[in-house]
Short mmCIF file of C-alpha atoms in Angstrom, two decimals:
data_model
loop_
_atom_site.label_atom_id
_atom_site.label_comp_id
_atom_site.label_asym_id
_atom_site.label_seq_id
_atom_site.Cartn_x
_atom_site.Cartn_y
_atom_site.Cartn_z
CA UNK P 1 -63.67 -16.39 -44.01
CA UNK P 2 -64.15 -19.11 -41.51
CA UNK P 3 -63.86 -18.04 -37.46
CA UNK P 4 -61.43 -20.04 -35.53
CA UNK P 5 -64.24 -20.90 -33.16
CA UNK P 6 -66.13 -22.39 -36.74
CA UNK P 7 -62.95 -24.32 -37.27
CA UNK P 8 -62.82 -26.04 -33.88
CA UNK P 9 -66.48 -27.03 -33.94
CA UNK P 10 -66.27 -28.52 -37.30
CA UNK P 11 -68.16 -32.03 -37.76
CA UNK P 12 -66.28 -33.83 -39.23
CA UNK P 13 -69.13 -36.99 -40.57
CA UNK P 14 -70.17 -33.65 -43.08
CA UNK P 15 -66.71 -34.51 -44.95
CA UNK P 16 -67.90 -37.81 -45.59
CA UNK P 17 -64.86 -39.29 -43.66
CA UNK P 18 -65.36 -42.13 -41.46
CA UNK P 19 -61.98 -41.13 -39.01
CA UNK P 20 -62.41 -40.16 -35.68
CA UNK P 21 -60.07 -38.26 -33.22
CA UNK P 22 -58.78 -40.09 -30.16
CA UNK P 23 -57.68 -38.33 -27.21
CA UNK P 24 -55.23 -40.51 -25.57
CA UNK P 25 -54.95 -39.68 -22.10
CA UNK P 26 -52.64 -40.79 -19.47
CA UNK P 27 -51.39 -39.52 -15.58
CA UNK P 28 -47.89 -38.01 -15.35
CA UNK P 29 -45.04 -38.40 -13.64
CA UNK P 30 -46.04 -36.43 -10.73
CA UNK P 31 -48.74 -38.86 -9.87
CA UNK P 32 -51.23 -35.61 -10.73
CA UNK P 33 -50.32 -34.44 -14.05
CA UNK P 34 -52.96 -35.32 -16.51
CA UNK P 35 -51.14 -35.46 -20.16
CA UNK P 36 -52.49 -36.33 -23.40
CA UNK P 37 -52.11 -36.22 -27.27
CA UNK P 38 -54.83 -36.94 -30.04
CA UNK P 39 -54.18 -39.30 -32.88
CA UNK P 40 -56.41 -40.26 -35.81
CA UNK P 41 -58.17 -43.48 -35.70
CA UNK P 42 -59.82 -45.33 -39.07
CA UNK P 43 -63.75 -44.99 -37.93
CA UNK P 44 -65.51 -45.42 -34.77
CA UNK P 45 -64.51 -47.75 -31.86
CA UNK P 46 -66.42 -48.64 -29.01
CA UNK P 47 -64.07 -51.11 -27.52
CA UNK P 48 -60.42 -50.04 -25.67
CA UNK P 49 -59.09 -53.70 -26.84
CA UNK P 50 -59.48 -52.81 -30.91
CA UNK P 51 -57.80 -49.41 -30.50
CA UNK P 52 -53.93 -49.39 -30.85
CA UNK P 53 -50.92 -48.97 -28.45
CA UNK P 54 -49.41 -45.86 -28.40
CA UNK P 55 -46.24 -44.32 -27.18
CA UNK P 56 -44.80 -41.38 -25.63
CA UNK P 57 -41.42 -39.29 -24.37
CA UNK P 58 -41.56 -40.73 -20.15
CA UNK P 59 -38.40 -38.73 -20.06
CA UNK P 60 -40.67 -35.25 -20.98
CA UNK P 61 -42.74 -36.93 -18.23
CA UNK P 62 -40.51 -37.67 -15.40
CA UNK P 63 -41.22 -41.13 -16.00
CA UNK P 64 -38.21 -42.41 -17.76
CA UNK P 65 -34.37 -41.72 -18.67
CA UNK P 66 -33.58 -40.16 -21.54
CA UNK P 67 -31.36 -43.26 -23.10
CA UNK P 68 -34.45 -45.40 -23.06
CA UNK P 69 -37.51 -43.04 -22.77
CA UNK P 70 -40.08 -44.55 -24.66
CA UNK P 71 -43.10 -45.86 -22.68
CA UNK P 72 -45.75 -47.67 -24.20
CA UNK P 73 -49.62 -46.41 -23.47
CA UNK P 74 -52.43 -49.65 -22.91
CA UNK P 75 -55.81 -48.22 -24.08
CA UNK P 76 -58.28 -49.03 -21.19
CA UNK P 77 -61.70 -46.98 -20.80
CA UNK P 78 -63.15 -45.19 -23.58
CA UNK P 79 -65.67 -41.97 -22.93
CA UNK P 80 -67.48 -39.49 -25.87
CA UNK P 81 -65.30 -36.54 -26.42
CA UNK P 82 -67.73 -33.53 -24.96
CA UNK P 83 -64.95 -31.18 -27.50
CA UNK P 84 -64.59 -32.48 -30.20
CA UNK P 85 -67.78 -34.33 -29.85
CA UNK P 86 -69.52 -36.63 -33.04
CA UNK P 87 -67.79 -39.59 -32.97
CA UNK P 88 -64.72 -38.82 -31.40
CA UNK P 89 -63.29 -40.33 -28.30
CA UNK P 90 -61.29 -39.69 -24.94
CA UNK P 91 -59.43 -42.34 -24.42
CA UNK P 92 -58.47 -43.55 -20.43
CA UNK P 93 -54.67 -45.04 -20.67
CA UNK P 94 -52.72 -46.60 -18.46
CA UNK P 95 -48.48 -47.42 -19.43
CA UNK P 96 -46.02 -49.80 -19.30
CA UNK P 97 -42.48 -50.42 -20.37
CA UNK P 98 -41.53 -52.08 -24.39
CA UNK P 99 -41.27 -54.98 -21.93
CA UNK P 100 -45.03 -55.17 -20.98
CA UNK P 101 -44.17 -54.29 -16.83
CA UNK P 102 -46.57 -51.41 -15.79
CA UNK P 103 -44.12 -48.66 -15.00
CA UNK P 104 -44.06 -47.50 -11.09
CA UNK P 105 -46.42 -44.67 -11.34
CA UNK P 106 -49.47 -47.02 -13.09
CA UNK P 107 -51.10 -47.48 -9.99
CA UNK P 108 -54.55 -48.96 -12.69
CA UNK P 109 -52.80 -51.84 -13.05
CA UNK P 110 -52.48 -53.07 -9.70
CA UNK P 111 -55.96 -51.99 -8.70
CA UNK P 112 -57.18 -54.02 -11.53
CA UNK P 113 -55.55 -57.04 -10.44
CA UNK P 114 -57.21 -56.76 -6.90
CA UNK P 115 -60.91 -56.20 -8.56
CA UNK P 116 -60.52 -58.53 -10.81
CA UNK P 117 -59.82 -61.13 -7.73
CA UNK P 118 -62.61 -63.49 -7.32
CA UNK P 119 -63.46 -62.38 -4.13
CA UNK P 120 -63.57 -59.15 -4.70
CA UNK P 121 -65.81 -59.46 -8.05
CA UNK P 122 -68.28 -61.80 -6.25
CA UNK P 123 -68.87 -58.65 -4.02
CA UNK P 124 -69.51 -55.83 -6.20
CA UNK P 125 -67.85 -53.08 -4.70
CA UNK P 126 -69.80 -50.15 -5.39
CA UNK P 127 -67.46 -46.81 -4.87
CA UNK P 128 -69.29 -43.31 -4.87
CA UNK P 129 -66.46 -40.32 -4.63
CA UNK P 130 -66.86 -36.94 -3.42
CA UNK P 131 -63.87 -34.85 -5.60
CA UNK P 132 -63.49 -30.89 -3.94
CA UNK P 133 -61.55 -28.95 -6.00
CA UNK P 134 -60.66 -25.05 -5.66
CA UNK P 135 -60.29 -22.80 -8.86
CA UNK P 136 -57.69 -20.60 -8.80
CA UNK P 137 -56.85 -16.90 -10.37
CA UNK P 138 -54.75 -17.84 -13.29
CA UNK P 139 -51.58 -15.25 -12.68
CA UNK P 140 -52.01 -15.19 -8.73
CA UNK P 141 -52.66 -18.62 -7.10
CA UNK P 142 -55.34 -17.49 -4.75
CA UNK P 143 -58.74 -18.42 -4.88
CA UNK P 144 -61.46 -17.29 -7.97
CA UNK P 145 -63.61 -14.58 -6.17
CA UNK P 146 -61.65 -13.40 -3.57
CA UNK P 147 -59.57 -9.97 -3.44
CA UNK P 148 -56.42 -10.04 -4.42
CA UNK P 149 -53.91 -10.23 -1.31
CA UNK P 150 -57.15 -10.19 0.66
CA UNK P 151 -59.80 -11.95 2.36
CA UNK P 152 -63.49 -12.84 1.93
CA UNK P 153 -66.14 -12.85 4.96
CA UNK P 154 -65.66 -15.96 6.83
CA UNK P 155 -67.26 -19.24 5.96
CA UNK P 156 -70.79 -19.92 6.64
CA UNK P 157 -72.79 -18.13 3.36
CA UNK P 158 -70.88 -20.01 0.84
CA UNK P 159 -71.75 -23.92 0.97
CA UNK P 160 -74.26 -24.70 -1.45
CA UNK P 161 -74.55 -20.87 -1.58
CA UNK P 162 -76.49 -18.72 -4.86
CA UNK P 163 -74.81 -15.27 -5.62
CA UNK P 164 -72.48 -13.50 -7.40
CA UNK P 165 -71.23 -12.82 -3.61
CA UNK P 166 -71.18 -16.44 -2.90
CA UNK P 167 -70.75 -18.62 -5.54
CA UNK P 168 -67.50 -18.44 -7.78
CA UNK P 169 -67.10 -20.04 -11.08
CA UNK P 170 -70.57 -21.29 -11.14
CA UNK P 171 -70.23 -20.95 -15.26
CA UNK P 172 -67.17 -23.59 -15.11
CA UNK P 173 -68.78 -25.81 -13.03
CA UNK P 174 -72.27 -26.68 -14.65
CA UNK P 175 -70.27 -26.87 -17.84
CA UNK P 176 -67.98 -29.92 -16.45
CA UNK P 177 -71.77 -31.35 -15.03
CA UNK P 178 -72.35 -31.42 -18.71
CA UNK P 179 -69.96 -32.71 -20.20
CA UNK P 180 -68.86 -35.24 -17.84
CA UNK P 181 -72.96 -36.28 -18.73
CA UNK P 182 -72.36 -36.35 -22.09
CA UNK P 183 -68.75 -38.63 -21.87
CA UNK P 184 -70.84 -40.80 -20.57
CA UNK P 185 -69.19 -40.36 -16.99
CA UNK P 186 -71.55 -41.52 -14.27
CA UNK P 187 -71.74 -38.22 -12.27
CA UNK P 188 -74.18 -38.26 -10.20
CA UNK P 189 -73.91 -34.44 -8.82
CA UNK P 190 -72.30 -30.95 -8.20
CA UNK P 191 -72.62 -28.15 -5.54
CA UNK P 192 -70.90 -25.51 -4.00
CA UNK P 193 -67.91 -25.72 -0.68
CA UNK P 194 -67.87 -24.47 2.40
CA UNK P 195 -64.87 -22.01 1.48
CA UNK P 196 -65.87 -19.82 -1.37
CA UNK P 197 -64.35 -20.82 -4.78
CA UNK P 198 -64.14 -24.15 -3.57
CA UNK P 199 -66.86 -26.66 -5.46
CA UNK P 200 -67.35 -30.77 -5.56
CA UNK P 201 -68.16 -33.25 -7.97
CA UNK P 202 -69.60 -37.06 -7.29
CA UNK P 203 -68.53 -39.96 -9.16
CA UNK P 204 -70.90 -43.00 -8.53
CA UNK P 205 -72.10 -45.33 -7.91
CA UNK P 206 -69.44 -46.88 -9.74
CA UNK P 207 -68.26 -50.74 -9.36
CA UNK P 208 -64.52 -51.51 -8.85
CA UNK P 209 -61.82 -50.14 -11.79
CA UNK P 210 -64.62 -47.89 -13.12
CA UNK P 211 -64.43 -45.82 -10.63
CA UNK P 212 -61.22 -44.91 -11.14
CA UNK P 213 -61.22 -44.67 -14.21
CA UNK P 214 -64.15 -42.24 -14.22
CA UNK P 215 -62.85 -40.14 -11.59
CA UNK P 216 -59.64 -38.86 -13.92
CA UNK P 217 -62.15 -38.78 -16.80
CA UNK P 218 -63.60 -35.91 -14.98
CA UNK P 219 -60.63 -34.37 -13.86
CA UNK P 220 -58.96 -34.41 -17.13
CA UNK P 221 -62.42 -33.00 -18.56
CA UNK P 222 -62.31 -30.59 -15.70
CA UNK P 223 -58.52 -29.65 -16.38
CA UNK P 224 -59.26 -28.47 -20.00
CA UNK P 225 -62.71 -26.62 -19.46
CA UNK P 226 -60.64 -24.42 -16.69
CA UNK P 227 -57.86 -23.98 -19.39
CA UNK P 228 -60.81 -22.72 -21.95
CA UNK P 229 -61.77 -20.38 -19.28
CA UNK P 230 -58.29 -19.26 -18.22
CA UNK P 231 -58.61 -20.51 -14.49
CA UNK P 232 -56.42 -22.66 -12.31
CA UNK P 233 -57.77 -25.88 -10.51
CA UNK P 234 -56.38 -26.75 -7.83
CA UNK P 235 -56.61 -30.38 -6.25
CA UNK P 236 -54.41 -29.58 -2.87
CA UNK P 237 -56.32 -30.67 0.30
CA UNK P 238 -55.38 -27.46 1.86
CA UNK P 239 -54.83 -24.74 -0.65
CA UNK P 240 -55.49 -21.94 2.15
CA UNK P 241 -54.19 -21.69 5.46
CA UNK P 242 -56.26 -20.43 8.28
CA UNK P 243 -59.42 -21.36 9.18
CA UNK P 244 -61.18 -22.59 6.10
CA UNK P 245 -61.48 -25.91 4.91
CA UNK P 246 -59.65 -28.17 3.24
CA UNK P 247 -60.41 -30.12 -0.09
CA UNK P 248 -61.12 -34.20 0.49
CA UNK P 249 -62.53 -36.72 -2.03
CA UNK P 250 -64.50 -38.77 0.26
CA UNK P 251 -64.88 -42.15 -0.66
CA UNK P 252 -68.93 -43.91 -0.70
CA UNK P 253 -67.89 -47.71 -0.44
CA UNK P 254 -70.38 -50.41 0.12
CA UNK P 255 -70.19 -54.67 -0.77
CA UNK P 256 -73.24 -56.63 -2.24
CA UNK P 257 -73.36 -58.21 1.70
CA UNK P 258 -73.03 -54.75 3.01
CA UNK P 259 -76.23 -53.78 0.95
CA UNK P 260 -78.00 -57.12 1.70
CA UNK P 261 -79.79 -57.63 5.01
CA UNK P 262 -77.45 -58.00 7.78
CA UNK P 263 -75.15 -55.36 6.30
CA UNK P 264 -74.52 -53.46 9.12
CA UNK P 265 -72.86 -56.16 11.18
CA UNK P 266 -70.32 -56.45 7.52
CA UNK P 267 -70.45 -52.75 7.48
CA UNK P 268 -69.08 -52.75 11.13
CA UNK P 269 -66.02 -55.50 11.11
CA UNK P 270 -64.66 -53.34 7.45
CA UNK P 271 -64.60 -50.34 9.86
CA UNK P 272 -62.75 -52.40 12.23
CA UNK P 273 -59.92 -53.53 9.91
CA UNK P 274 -59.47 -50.26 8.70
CA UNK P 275 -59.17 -48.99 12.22
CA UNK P 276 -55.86 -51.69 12.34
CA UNK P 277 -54.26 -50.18 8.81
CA UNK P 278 -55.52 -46.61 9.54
CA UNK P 279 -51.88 -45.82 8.85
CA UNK P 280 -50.85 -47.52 5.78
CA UNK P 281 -54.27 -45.85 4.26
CA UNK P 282 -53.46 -42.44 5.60
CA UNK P 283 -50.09 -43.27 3.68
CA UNK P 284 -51.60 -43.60 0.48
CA UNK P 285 -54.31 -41.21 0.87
CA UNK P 286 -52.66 -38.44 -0.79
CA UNK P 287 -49.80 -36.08 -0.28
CA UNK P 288 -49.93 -32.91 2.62
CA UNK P 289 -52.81 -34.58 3.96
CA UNK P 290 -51.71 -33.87 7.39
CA UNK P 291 -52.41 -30.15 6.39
CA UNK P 292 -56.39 -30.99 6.36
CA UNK P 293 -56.97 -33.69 8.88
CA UNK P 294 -56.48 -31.70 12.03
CA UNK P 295 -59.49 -32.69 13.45
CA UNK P 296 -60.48 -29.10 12.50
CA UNK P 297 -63.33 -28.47 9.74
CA UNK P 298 -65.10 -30.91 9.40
CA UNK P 299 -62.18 -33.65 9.94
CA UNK P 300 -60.67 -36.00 12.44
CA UNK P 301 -57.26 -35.78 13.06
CA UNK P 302 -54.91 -37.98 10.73
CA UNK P 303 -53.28 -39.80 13.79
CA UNK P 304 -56.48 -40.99 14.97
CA UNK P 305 -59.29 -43.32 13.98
CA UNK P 306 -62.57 -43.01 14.53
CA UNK P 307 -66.04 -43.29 13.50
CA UNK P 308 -69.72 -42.84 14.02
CA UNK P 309 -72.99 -42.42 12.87
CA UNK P 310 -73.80 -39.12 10.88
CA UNK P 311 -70.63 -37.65 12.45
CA UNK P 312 -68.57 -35.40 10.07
CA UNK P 313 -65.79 -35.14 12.55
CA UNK P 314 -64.85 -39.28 12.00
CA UNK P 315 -62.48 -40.75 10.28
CA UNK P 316 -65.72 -42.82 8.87
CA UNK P 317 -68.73 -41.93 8.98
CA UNK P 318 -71.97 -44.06 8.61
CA UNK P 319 -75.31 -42.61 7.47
CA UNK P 320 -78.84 -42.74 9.58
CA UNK P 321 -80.21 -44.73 6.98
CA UNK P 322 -77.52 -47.47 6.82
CA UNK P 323 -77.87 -47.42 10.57
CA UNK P 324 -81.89 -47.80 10.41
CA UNK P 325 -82.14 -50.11 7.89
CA UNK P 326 -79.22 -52.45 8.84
CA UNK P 327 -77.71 -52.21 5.85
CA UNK P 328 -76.30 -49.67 3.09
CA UNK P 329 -72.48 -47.90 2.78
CA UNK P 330 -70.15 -45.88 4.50
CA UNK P 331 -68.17 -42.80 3.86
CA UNK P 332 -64.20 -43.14 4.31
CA UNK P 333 -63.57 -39.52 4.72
CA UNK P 334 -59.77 -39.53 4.66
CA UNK P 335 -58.32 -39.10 1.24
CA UNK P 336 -57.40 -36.23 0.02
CA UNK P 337 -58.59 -34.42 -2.94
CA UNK P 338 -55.36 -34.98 -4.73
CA UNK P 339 -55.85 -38.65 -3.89
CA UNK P 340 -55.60 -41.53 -6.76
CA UNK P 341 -58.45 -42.90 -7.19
CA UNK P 342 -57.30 -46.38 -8.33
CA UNK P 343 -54.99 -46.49 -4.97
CA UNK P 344 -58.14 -45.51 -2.76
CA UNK P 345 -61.01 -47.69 -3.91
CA UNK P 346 -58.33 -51.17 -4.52
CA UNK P 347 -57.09 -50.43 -1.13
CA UNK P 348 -60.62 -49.72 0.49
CA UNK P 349 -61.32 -52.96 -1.23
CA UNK P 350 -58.34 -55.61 -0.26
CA UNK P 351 -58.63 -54.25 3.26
CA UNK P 352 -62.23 -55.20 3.82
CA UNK P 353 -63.18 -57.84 1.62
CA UNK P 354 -59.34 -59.85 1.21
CA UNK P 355 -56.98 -58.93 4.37
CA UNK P 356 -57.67 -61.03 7.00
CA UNK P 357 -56.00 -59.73 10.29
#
């Protein structure tokens, strides 16, 4: 008699069948809510443009009424399926009325319009995000490690910490590393937070819709390894009060002229124009922001703009090597972990390479 666990890893290429399983995957309602459904698929693809539209309940979603619920889903970025794994796929979607208009909460579709501007391409945004996350008890809501109604010792041992007194979850964490490797998700690193239970993965260098696109790869990925493991993430920028930090997804951003000589001068007049919208990012940085950015732990505060060199306190902050070699990225440290990606890199982008105050 087969094990349910010999079930779920079968390979399905022994059958002698050429079908494959897509996971089509899609953001919610909520703005946050990763959803998804699986549907079978003739034999390999490698290309989102050959796979078929799909559709789904938006009023099950929060994302249409129930007398005309049906939203379609636009296949967009393929990655391997690190579950099912062989030739099976997770598929990145984003959706759009039986009309063809991208529905208000596809925030891909706008993004892609900006990157795909001719200005922008020539420039080669290159985005490299920084995505803290906390996991959570399942039945509690309060962090993996620490005693129930209770605290841990304060922060200090815990960043980059080793330790079954210091590092929570460690198990959950190398195994997204993995698998994000083997979607073929260019993460480029892990490591442990400053508050205990509290861990960060980077996304990058990526260029321009990728990024995005990359970034909710992982999360969904990150989403169902936690659900295997009977954990919570959580993606709020402050899930504790008190003094521990905060959860960000800092945002690596640099432009082919930024990275050519001279780059620091370009570097310098993008900081300046987001200094003059600092407000309409901090608007679409994520929600409860204002709960981290109190110029507190390691932030500034979210009504002021600032930067400086090697300074975690700044709104931006600009590396030692940018500085010494006149040329490189910065780091937009605003957005918040629950941020979208595809707002925050298109935004980053049509502020400093296409807005002209």
């Amino acid at each position: 008699m087969s094990l349910l666990s010999d079930l779920i890893n079968l390979n399905l290429s022994e059958s002698g069948t050429k079908k494959i399983i897509a996971e089509y995957i899609w953001i919610g309602g909520s703005g946050m809510d990763i959803r998804s459904k699986a549907r079978t698929i003739s034999g390999p693809v490698s290309d989102p443009s050959k796979l078929p539209k799909w559709n789904y309940d938006g009023s099950s979603t929060g994302q249409a009424p129930g007398e005309d619920s049906e939203v379609i889903l636009y296949p967009q970025a393929i990655f391997k399926d690190p579950f099912r794994r062989g030739e099976n796929i997770l598929v990145i979607c984003d959706a759009y009325t039986p009309a063809g208009e991208p529905i208000p909460t596809n925030k891909r579709h706008n993004a892609a319009k900006i990157f795909s501007h001719p200005d922008v391409a020539s420039e080669e945004p290159w985005y490299g995000i920084e995505q803290e996350y906390t996991l959570l008890q399942k039945d509690i809501n309060w962090p993996l490690g620490w005693p129930i109604g209770g605290y841990p010792g304060p922060q200090g041992p815990y960043y980059c910490g080793i330790g079954a007194d210091k590092a929570y979850g460690r198990d959950i964490v190398d195994a997204h590393y993995k698998a994000c490797i083997y979607a073929g998700i260019n993460i480029s690193g892990i490591n442990g937070e400053v508050m205990p239970g509290q861990w960060e993965f980077q996304v990058g260098p990526s260029v321009g819709i990728s990024a995005g696109d990359e970034v909710w790869a992982a999360r969904y990925i990150l989403e169902r390894i936690t659900e295997i493991a009977g954990v919570v993430v959580s993606f709020d920028p402050k899930p504790i009060q008190g003094d521990w930090n905060g959860a960000g997804a800092h945002t690596n951003y640099s432009t082919k002229s930024m990275r050519n000589d001279g780059g620091y001068e370009v570097i310098k007049k993008a900081i300046e124009k987001l200094k003059l919208k600092h407000k309409d990012h901090i608007a679409a940085y994520g929600e409860g922001n204002e709960r981290r950015l109190t110029g507190k732990h390691e932030t500034a505060d979210i009504h002021t703009f600032s930067w400086g060199v090697a300074n975690r306190g700044a709104s931006v902050r600009v590396g030692r090597d940018t500085e010494k070699n006149g040329k490189g990225y910065f780091e937009d440290r605003r957005p918040a972990s629950n941020m979208d990606p595809y707002v925050v890199t298109s935004l980053i982008a049509d502020t400093t390479i296409l807005w002209k105050p």
